[in-house]
Amino acid sequence: MFKKKVYSTILTGVLAFTTSVPSVMANIPAVIEGMNEPESEVEGNLFLPFSDLLEIDSTDEQELFSHIFVSISEDSQVVFTHELNDPLIEISIGEHVHYLSKDSEEIRLSLSEGLEDETVIQILVHRLEETDHNYSEQLFEWNVEEFIALIQDYDSEELTEEPTEEPVDDSIESSIEIEEDNENQSEDSEDTDDDTTIEENISALDPEEELEDETEVEELEQDDKVKEIEIEKETGLEEEGEQTTEGIQDSSSLNMRAAEMFNSSVSPERISNGVNVNYTTIVGASGFSIDSLPWGTSGYQRVGTTTQWVNQEVRITQETRNGEYVLIERSNELIGWVDRRALRMAQIGHVNHSKVISLRVRVSSGGYSVDTLPWGTPGYQRMTRTSDFINEEVTAVRQTNNGEYVLLEDSNGSLIGWVDHRAISPAAQKITNGTDVNYTTIVGIGGFTVDSLPWGTSGYQRIDNTRAYENQQVKVVQETRNGEYVLIEQEDKLIGWVDRRALRLAQTGNPRQSTTVQFEATLNRGGYTIDSLPWGTQGYQRIDNTSHYLGEKIRVVRQTHNGNYLLAERNGSLLGWIDHRAVEVTYQVGMVNNSFPVDYYSTVSRGGYSLDTLPWGVEGYQRIQWSQNITGETVKVTQKYGSYVLIEKGGTPLGWIDKSALNGTPQRKTYNEGSVVSYSARLKSGYTIDTLPWGVSGHERLSRTQFYENQEVTVRRQTGSYALIQIGSRVFGWVDRKALQLPVVYIDPGHGGSDPGATNGNTTEAERNLVSALILRDILKARNYEVIMSRTGNQFLSLADRAKDANALNPDIFLSIHHNAMGGAAAGTARGIETFIYHRVASGYGQETNRNNFRTEDPRIAESLRLADAIHPQLINRTGMYNRGLKGNNFHVLRETDMPAVLVELGFIDNASDLALIRSRQFQERAAVAMADGIDRYFKR
Ligand SMILES: [Zn+2]
């Protein structure tokens, strides 16, 4: 990266010529005229400060180490030397480019090498910045005329030795500090606004006090033969072309010594390199000489003294570049050059192209002049230098529109004068609407700006970076209302406003009155503080502000018992404690195991109860709000858990609340009518569950069966139409018995009609099957089963029809009842009871007696086996009949039904002893009870 900076050029010239001027100037045709004074020896030092380039305060010390000397040697060479450490200086004269660096500290250029008046002399200073290989550079540029004039200018300022011509009366010296650095006018002065308004007088400084400084400076000059002159060249110096001749003429009088005698024959003259100005002032001091040229200039002669002009108004039309001498006139007649100190103090004014401001600033740089008007404005006068106010906090009350100059006022409200804006830095200041605080903290990692006012505030200015204070302890003395910015101070000196995030976070703690929670939330309100402890807790510190995280998701990991403050995590790290009002929780009202659905309305009648996402105290519960917010409202209660109920309004769950907050909740009431029973059923939807059988006075709805649809309940008591149900271990309430989904048993008496089955005499199997089935039906009904019969009369049904019918009605189980016979030669030889489930042996027909071969991977077969296992032993036990075993066979009704299906053979009709039993009512009933018991067992009833 190459970063080019364009600077206004500042030249500080220090000249003492010893070189023979003609030998130099002979090669510069455009400028040699008048320069051919043989005795003149010239040695020039062009002093270039690079403080701007180096971006450091231009302290005097630094200036000494950042300048270039340009001298003209005896053999007509221009010699450049420097005292810079790191810059690389590129000097080009015409097409010749030369470099000065650490390694080559001097270069010599012959001016005879084609130097013409169009030749441009450039000094380009590169500075390599070590950090990122950036270059910055500063360019100084003159044409030959300017360059020579510049040297002349310095020459004319300094060519004499000890002035013989000090002010006649030292005591009348103006107290304005006359350091030898003068800021001189640039061409821009012509463009500046002439309309100046005098605002306020500046009082004269104390003469005695300043006298000493003056003396010191004088001594310094004598020692070093050096005089620094600051020339501020805004732009376009090269356009000023006439100065050369005058300067050269001055040089031509080099050997003349200053006259001590008044010489009325000499006329005052304008100088070519002066600054043309135009303002009036009053001569204030007598005893200063009035000279034909600026005092000390080659050829100057005294033409009078100020004594005769005291208290008279004069007009200033020209000034030396350093501003020390001014050319005064009256009634358009030149009077002569006088020391500026002879003039009455100028008044501080303001200019039209400026605006009122109010900005606390600190005078941070001492090297600037303090002027009556913005520097360069016609009529401006320098009063002192900013070094008099270094580090003082003052107020900038006015600023030129281009921002270059500001008018300062001291803390007493007295105007100080106009200074270059670069001489000041913004000062930190308190704000009127801030919160005063007082705590210490540590500045964390740098990277935040330190500003004069809270960042973004109107007029805020950057002062520094927190890097300068990293890991240092500072005191926070004020905060913005939103807490985002804090004013820090150190050793009772305000540093500035910084983003709170620049401060090291205080440790977040867990106060005792808080509990662990876990829920997601969104920070949806700015302006709330984020604190190290719940706000107001002893020792809490403000850490941050929610405004920084607007819209962001956080996780709340802890909350105070009152729910007002939440400890939030963001991206896995603790953020701090936040007021719950800054947080929007997308509450997930949750369910809890062992709660049960209820359905009734109630009214919230008491405040002080929390509404929580889960019953209070259940792990992970979060408080949503307080019951006082909804007191008086009718709510629907939808769940119950211990003493907590879940309420909703308009279909939206409001949360879990202690039922004590409600205006009563319905309770099941004692009702002893009907009979005590105990059987299971599944609930059908569409019925209410009430505190009493529906219609009994005082009954209230508790819930609805829809919430328990298909759920198995136990019936504890029932009347003809209503049943008291127990759900789980809870005797719940009364339902219509039609709400009870009873187990459905399909009983299929085998054969019938044209198919009598096995027969023995006038005994037919079809009839025996039906008798047993009907007995079973009645028992099952009494036991609260729903029973479906494939036939209740002596009619023929195909096997296929029976299976289809059962499949269509979808009973829970299918039980086919048959009686056996061997027939033929084997008739009467077999006896006993056997039970079948479906099984198809490899040959297709035949029975399987090894239960290990049953295909129980089919759930229907497994359930069929479970049903057969429940029934068959009961049959054997109850009837005492011979046990033929539990078998598998490929019977149509077992194969074609979709539900668990079992077929029983209740003895052999063709066996005499079996038949006797089969025909007995007692056996029939025992067999039926056995099957019912087995079915009960199967249904776990
Ligand atoms: Zn049969």
PDB file of C-alpha atoms in Angstrom, residues 368-522:
ATOM      1  CA  TYR A 368       1.122  27.442  17.180  1.00  0.00           C
ATOM      2  CA  SER A 369       0.446  31.105  17.253  1.00  0.00           C
ATOM      3  CA  VAL A 370      -2.500  32.601  19.031  1.00  0.00           C
ATOM      4  CA  ASP A 371      -3.915  35.308  16.833  1.00  0.00           C
ATOM      5  CA  THR A 372      -6.501  38.028  17.030  1.00  0.00           C
ATOM      6  CA  LEU A 373      -8.239  36.640  14.017  1.00  0.00           C
ATOM      7  CA  PRO A 374      -7.926  33.360  12.199  1.00  0.00           C
ATOM      8  CA  TRP A 375      -4.418  33.154  10.966  1.00  0.00           C
ATOM      9  CA  GLY A 376      -4.083  34.715   7.556  1.00  0.00           C
ATOM     10  CA  THR A 377      -7.212  36.804   7.864  1.00  0.00           C
ATOM     11  CA  PRO A 378      -6.372  40.378   6.858  1.00  0.00           C
ATOM     12  CA  GLY A 379      -5.552  42.278   9.977  1.00  0.00           C
ATOM     13  CA  TYR A 380      -4.908  39.233  12.125  1.00  0.00           C
ATOM     14  CA  GLN A 381      -2.206  39.712  14.674  1.00  0.00           C
ATOM     15  CA  ARG A 382      -0.326  37.215  16.620  1.00  0.00           C
ATOM     16  CA  MET A 383      -0.547  37.654  20.335  1.00  0.00           C
ATOM     17  CA  THR A 384       1.200  34.703  21.782  1.00  0.00           C
ATOM     18  CA  ARG A 385       1.771  31.056  21.298  1.00  0.00           C
ATOM     19  CA  THR A 386      -0.161  28.050  22.320  1.00  0.00           C
ATOM     20  CA  SER A 387       2.727  26.921  24.477  1.00  0.00           C
ATOM     21  CA  ASP A 388       1.377  29.389  27.025  1.00  0.00           C
ATOM     22  CA  PHE A 389      -1.710  27.251  27.379  1.00  0.00           C
ATOM     23  CA  ILE A 390      -0.297  23.831  26.918  1.00  0.00           C
ATOM     24  CA  ASN A 391      -2.493  21.152  28.482  1.00  0.00           C
ATOM     25  CA  GLU A 392      -5.018  23.694  29.661  1.00  0.00           C
ATOM     26  CA  GLU A 393      -8.637  22.927  29.171  1.00  0.00           C
ATOM     27  CA  VAL A 394     -10.352  25.726  27.403  1.00  0.00           C
ATOM     28  CA  THR A 395     -13.476  26.200  25.381  1.00  0.00           C
ATOM     29  CA  ALA A 396     -13.552  26.592  21.658  1.00  0.00           C
ATOM     30  CA  VAL A 397     -16.327  29.105  21.117  1.00  0.00           C
ATOM     31  CA  ARG A 398     -16.030  29.750  17.423  1.00  0.00           C
ATOM     32  CA  GLN A 399     -14.645  27.957  14.452  1.00  0.00           C
ATOM     33  CA  THR A 400     -13.926  28.986  10.904  1.00  0.00           C
ATOM     34  CA  ASN A 401     -16.170  27.284   8.426  1.00  0.00           C
ATOM     35  CA  ASN A 402     -13.290  25.338   7.015  1.00  0.00           C
ATOM     36  CA  GLY A 403     -12.555  24.103  10.499  1.00  0.00           C
ATOM     37  CA  GLU A 404      -8.981  25.242  10.413  1.00  0.00           C
ATOM     38  CA  TYR A 405      -9.069  27.816  13.168  1.00  0.00           C
ATOM     39  CA  VAL A 406     -10.865  28.048  16.433  1.00  0.00           C
ATOM     40  CA  LEU A 407     -11.391  30.829  18.860  1.00  0.00           C
ATOM     41  CA  LEU A 408     -10.579  29.802  22.402  1.00  0.00           C
ATOM     42  CA  GLU A 409     -11.954  31.091  25.641  1.00  0.00           C
ATOM     43  CA  ASP A 410     -10.420  30.406  29.006  1.00  0.00           C
ATOM     44  CA  SER A 411     -12.247  29.083  32.014  1.00  0.00           C
ATOM     45  CA  ASN A 412     -12.950  32.610  33.186  1.00  0.00           C
ATOM     46  CA  GLY A 413     -14.786  33.365  30.016  1.00  0.00           C
ATOM     47  CA  SER A 414     -12.034  35.559  28.587  1.00  0.00           C
ATOM     48  CA  LEU A 415     -11.140  35.110  24.983  1.00  0.00           C
ATOM     49  CA  ILE A 416      -7.691  33.755  24.355  1.00  0.00           C
ATOM     50  CA  GLY A 417      -7.536  34.124  20.618  1.00  0.00           C
ATOM     51  CA  TRP A 418      -7.627  32.171  17.427  1.00  0.00           C
ATOM     52  CA  VAL A 419      -5.461  29.130  17.078  1.00  0.00           C
ATOM     53  CA  ASP A 420      -4.872  26.503  14.501  1.00  0.00           C
ATOM     54  CA  HIS A 421      -7.144  23.539  15.150  1.00  0.00           C
ATOM     55  CA  ARG A 422      -4.126  21.307  15.217  1.00  0.00           C
ATOM     56  CA  ALA A 423      -3.028  22.943  18.412  1.00  0.00           C
ATOM     57  CA  ILE A 424      -6.001  21.573  20.303  1.00  0.00           C
ATOM     58  CA  SER A 425      -7.510  18.248  21.102  1.00  0.00           C
ATOM     59  CA  PRO A 426     -11.025  17.669  22.189  1.00  0.00           C
ATOM     60  CA  ALA A 427     -11.417  17.404  25.919  1.00  0.00           C
ATOM     61  CA  ALA A 428     -13.604  14.921  27.615  1.00  0.00           C
ATOM     62  CA  GLN A 429     -16.614  16.420  29.267  1.00  0.00           C
ATOM     63  CA  LYS A 430     -19.530  15.386  31.353  1.00  0.00           C
ATOM     64  CA  ILE A 431     -22.968  15.420  29.893  1.00  0.00           C
ATOM     65  CA  THR A 432     -26.002  17.022  31.424  1.00  0.00           C
ATOM     66  CA  ASN A 433     -28.288  14.044  31.125  1.00  0.00           C
ATOM     67  CA  GLY A 434     -25.869  11.390  32.248  1.00  0.00           C
ATOM     68  CA  THR A 435     -25.928   9.313  35.359  1.00  0.00           C
ATOM     69  CA  ASP A 436     -23.241  10.118  37.838  1.00  0.00           C
ATOM     70  CA  VAL A 437     -21.588   6.989  39.118  1.00  0.00           C
ATOM     71  CA  ASN A 438     -18.440   6.202  40.965  1.00  0.00           C
ATOM     72  CA  TYR A 439     -16.730   2.903  40.656  1.00  0.00           C
ATOM     73  CA  THR A 440     -13.443   1.601  39.497  1.00  0.00           C
ATOM     74  CA  THR A 441     -12.841  -0.978  36.876  1.00  0.00           C
ATOM     75  CA  ILE A 442     -10.172  -2.127  34.509  1.00  0.00           C
ATOM     76  CA  VAL A 443      -9.921  -1.224  30.877  1.00  0.00           C
ATOM     77  CA  GLY A 444      -9.959  -4.376  28.862  1.00  0.00           C
ATOM     78  CA  ILE A 445      -8.557  -5.021  25.465  1.00  0.00           C
ATOM     79  CA  GLY A 446      -8.107  -1.953  23.331  1.00  0.00           C
ATOM     80  CA  GLY A 447      -9.768  -1.060  20.127  1.00  0.00           C
ATOM     81  CA  PHE A 448     -12.479   1.224  21.333  1.00  0.00           C
ATOM     82  CA  THR A 449     -12.311   4.910  20.799  1.00  0.00           C
ATOM     83  CA  VAL A 450     -12.026   7.359  23.617  1.00  0.00           C
ATOM     84  CA  ASP A 451     -14.227  10.275  22.760  1.00  0.00           C
ATOM     85  CA  SER A 452     -14.890  13.710  24.134  1.00  0.00           C
ATOM     86  CA  LEU A 453     -18.573  12.936  24.395  1.00  0.00           C
ATOM     87  CA  PRO A 454     -20.454   9.684  24.197  1.00  0.00           C
ATOM     88  CA  TRP A 455     -19.812   8.252  20.782  1.00  0.00           C
ATOM     89  CA  GLY A 456     -22.293   9.498  18.270  1.00  0.00           C
ATOM     90  CA  THR A 457     -23.389  12.402  20.384  1.00  0.00           C
ATOM     91  CA  SER A 458     -23.552  15.627  18.492  1.00  0.00           C
ATOM     92  CA  GLY A 459     -20.100  17.173  18.515  1.00  0.00           C
ATOM     93  CA  TYR A 460     -18.317  14.159  19.959  1.00  0.00           C
ATOM     94  CA  GLN A 461     -14.726  13.890  18.922  1.00  0.00           C
ATOM     95  CA  ARG A 462     -12.253  11.141  19.140  1.00  0.00           C
ATOM     96  CA  ILE A 463      -9.503  11.719  21.647  1.00  0.00           C
ATOM     97  CA  ASP A 464      -7.699   8.476  21.924  1.00  0.00           C
ATOM     98  CA  ASN A 465      -7.961   4.725  21.820  1.00  0.00           C
ATOM     99  CA  THR A 466      -8.516   2.455  24.781  1.00  0.00           C
ATOM    100  CA  ARG A 467      -5.281   0.737  23.871  1.00  0.00           C
ATOM    101  CA  ALA A 468      -3.589   3.522  25.742  1.00  0.00           C
ATOM    102  CA  TYR A 469      -5.310   2.384  28.922  1.00  0.00           C
ATOM    103  CA  GLU A 470      -5.305  -1.354  28.481  1.00  0.00           C
ATOM    104  CA  ASN A 471      -5.254  -3.186  31.788  1.00  0.00           C
ATOM    105  CA  GLN A 472      -5.208   0.059  33.676  1.00  0.00           C
ATOM    106  CA  GLN A 473      -7.550   0.852  36.462  1.00  0.00           C
ATOM    107  CA  VAL A 474      -9.874   3.721  35.797  1.00  0.00           C
ATOM    108  CA  LYS A 475     -12.730   5.270  37.622  1.00  0.00           C
ATOM    109  CA  VAL A 476     -16.095   5.489  35.961  1.00  0.00           C
ATOM    110  CA  VAL A 477     -17.659   8.794  36.915  1.00  0.00           C
ATOM    111  CA  GLN A 478     -20.578   9.135  34.562  1.00  0.00           C
ATOM    112  CA  GLU A 479     -22.651   6.950  32.337  1.00  0.00           C
ATOM    113  CA  THR A 480     -25.092   7.645  29.610  1.00  0.00           C
ATOM    114  CA  ARG A 481     -28.656   6.930  30.544  1.00  0.00           C
ATOM    115  CA  ASN A 482     -28.655   3.779  28.535  1.00  0.00           C
ATOM    116  CA  GLY A 483     -25.381   2.780  30.117  1.00  0.00           C
ATOM    117  CA  GLU A 484     -23.697   2.193  26.812  1.00  0.00           C
ATOM    118  CA  TYR A 485     -21.011   4.775  27.275  1.00  0.00           C
ATOM    119  CA  VAL A 486     -19.082   5.620  30.343  1.00  0.00           C
ATOM    120  CA  LEU A 487     -16.866   8.522  31.224  1.00  0.00           C
ATOM    121  CA  ILE A 488     -13.654   7.336  32.737  1.00  0.00           C
ATOM    122  CA  GLU A 489     -11.095   9.260  34.645  1.00  0.00           C
ATOM    123  CA  GLN A 490      -7.684   8.541  35.979  1.00  0.00           C
ATOM    124  CA  GLU A 491      -5.948  10.452  38.729  1.00  0.00           C
ATOM    125  CA  ASP A 492      -8.816  12.907  38.836  1.00  0.00           C
ATOM    126  CA  LYS A 493      -8.357  13.761  35.208  1.00  0.00           C
ATOM    127  CA  LEU A 494     -11.117  13.005  32.787  1.00  0.00           C
ATOM    128  CA  ILE A 495      -9.943  10.697  30.053  1.00  0.00           C
ATOM    129  CA  GLY A 496     -13.013  10.444  27.925  1.00  0.00           C
ATOM    130  CA  TRP A 497     -16.037   8.483  27.006  1.00  0.00           C
ATOM    131  CA  VAL A 498     -15.661   4.876  26.060  1.00  0.00           C
ATOM    132  CA  ASP A 499     -17.949   2.110  25.075  1.00  0.00           C
ATOM    133  CA  ARG A 500     -18.747   0.101  28.141  1.00  0.00           C
ATOM    134  CA  ARG A 501     -17.591  -2.988  26.346  1.00  0.00           C
ATOM    135  CA  ALA A 502     -14.105  -1.574  26.509  1.00  0.00           C
ATOM    136  CA  LEU A 503     -14.166  -2.193  30.226  1.00  0.00           C
ATOM    137  CA  ARG A 504     -13.270  -5.502  31.662  1.00  0.00           C
ATOM    138  CA  LEU A 505     -16.406  -7.303  32.637  1.00  0.00           C
ATOM    139  CA  ALA A 506     -17.140  -7.610  36.232  1.00  0.00           C
ATOM    140  CA  GLN A 507     -17.629 -11.160  37.369  1.00  0.00           C
ATOM    141  CA  THR A 508     -21.176 -12.289  37.156  1.00  0.00           C
ATOM    142  CA  GLY A 509     -22.346 -13.902  40.304  1.00  0.00           C
ATOM    143  CA  ASN A 510     -25.181 -16.006  41.528  1.00  0.00           C
ATOM    144  CA  PRO A 511     -27.152 -14.371  44.262  1.00  0.00           C
ATOM    145  CA  ARG A 512     -28.684 -16.612  46.822  1.00  0.00           C
ATOM    146  CA  GLN A 513     -32.230 -15.648  46.012  1.00  0.00           C
ATOM    147  CA  SER A 514     -32.098 -17.242  42.608  1.00  0.00           C
ATOM    148  CA  THR A 515     -32.699 -20.591  41.011  1.00  0.00           C
ATOM    149  CA  THR A 516     -31.367 -22.430  38.043  1.00  0.00           C
ATOM    150  CA  VAL A 517     -33.531 -22.372  34.986  1.00  0.00           C
ATOM    151  CA  GLN A 518     -33.035 -23.165  31.347  1.00  0.00           C
ATOM    152  CA  PHE A 519     -34.935 -21.452  28.635  1.00  0.00           C
ATOM    153  CA  GLU A 520     -34.449 -19.567  25.444  1.00  0.00           C
ATOM    154  CA  ALA A 521     -35.414 -15.976  25.068  1.00  0.00           C
ATOM    155  CA  THR A 522     -34.948 -13.014  22.812  1.00  0.00           C
TER     156      THR A 522
END
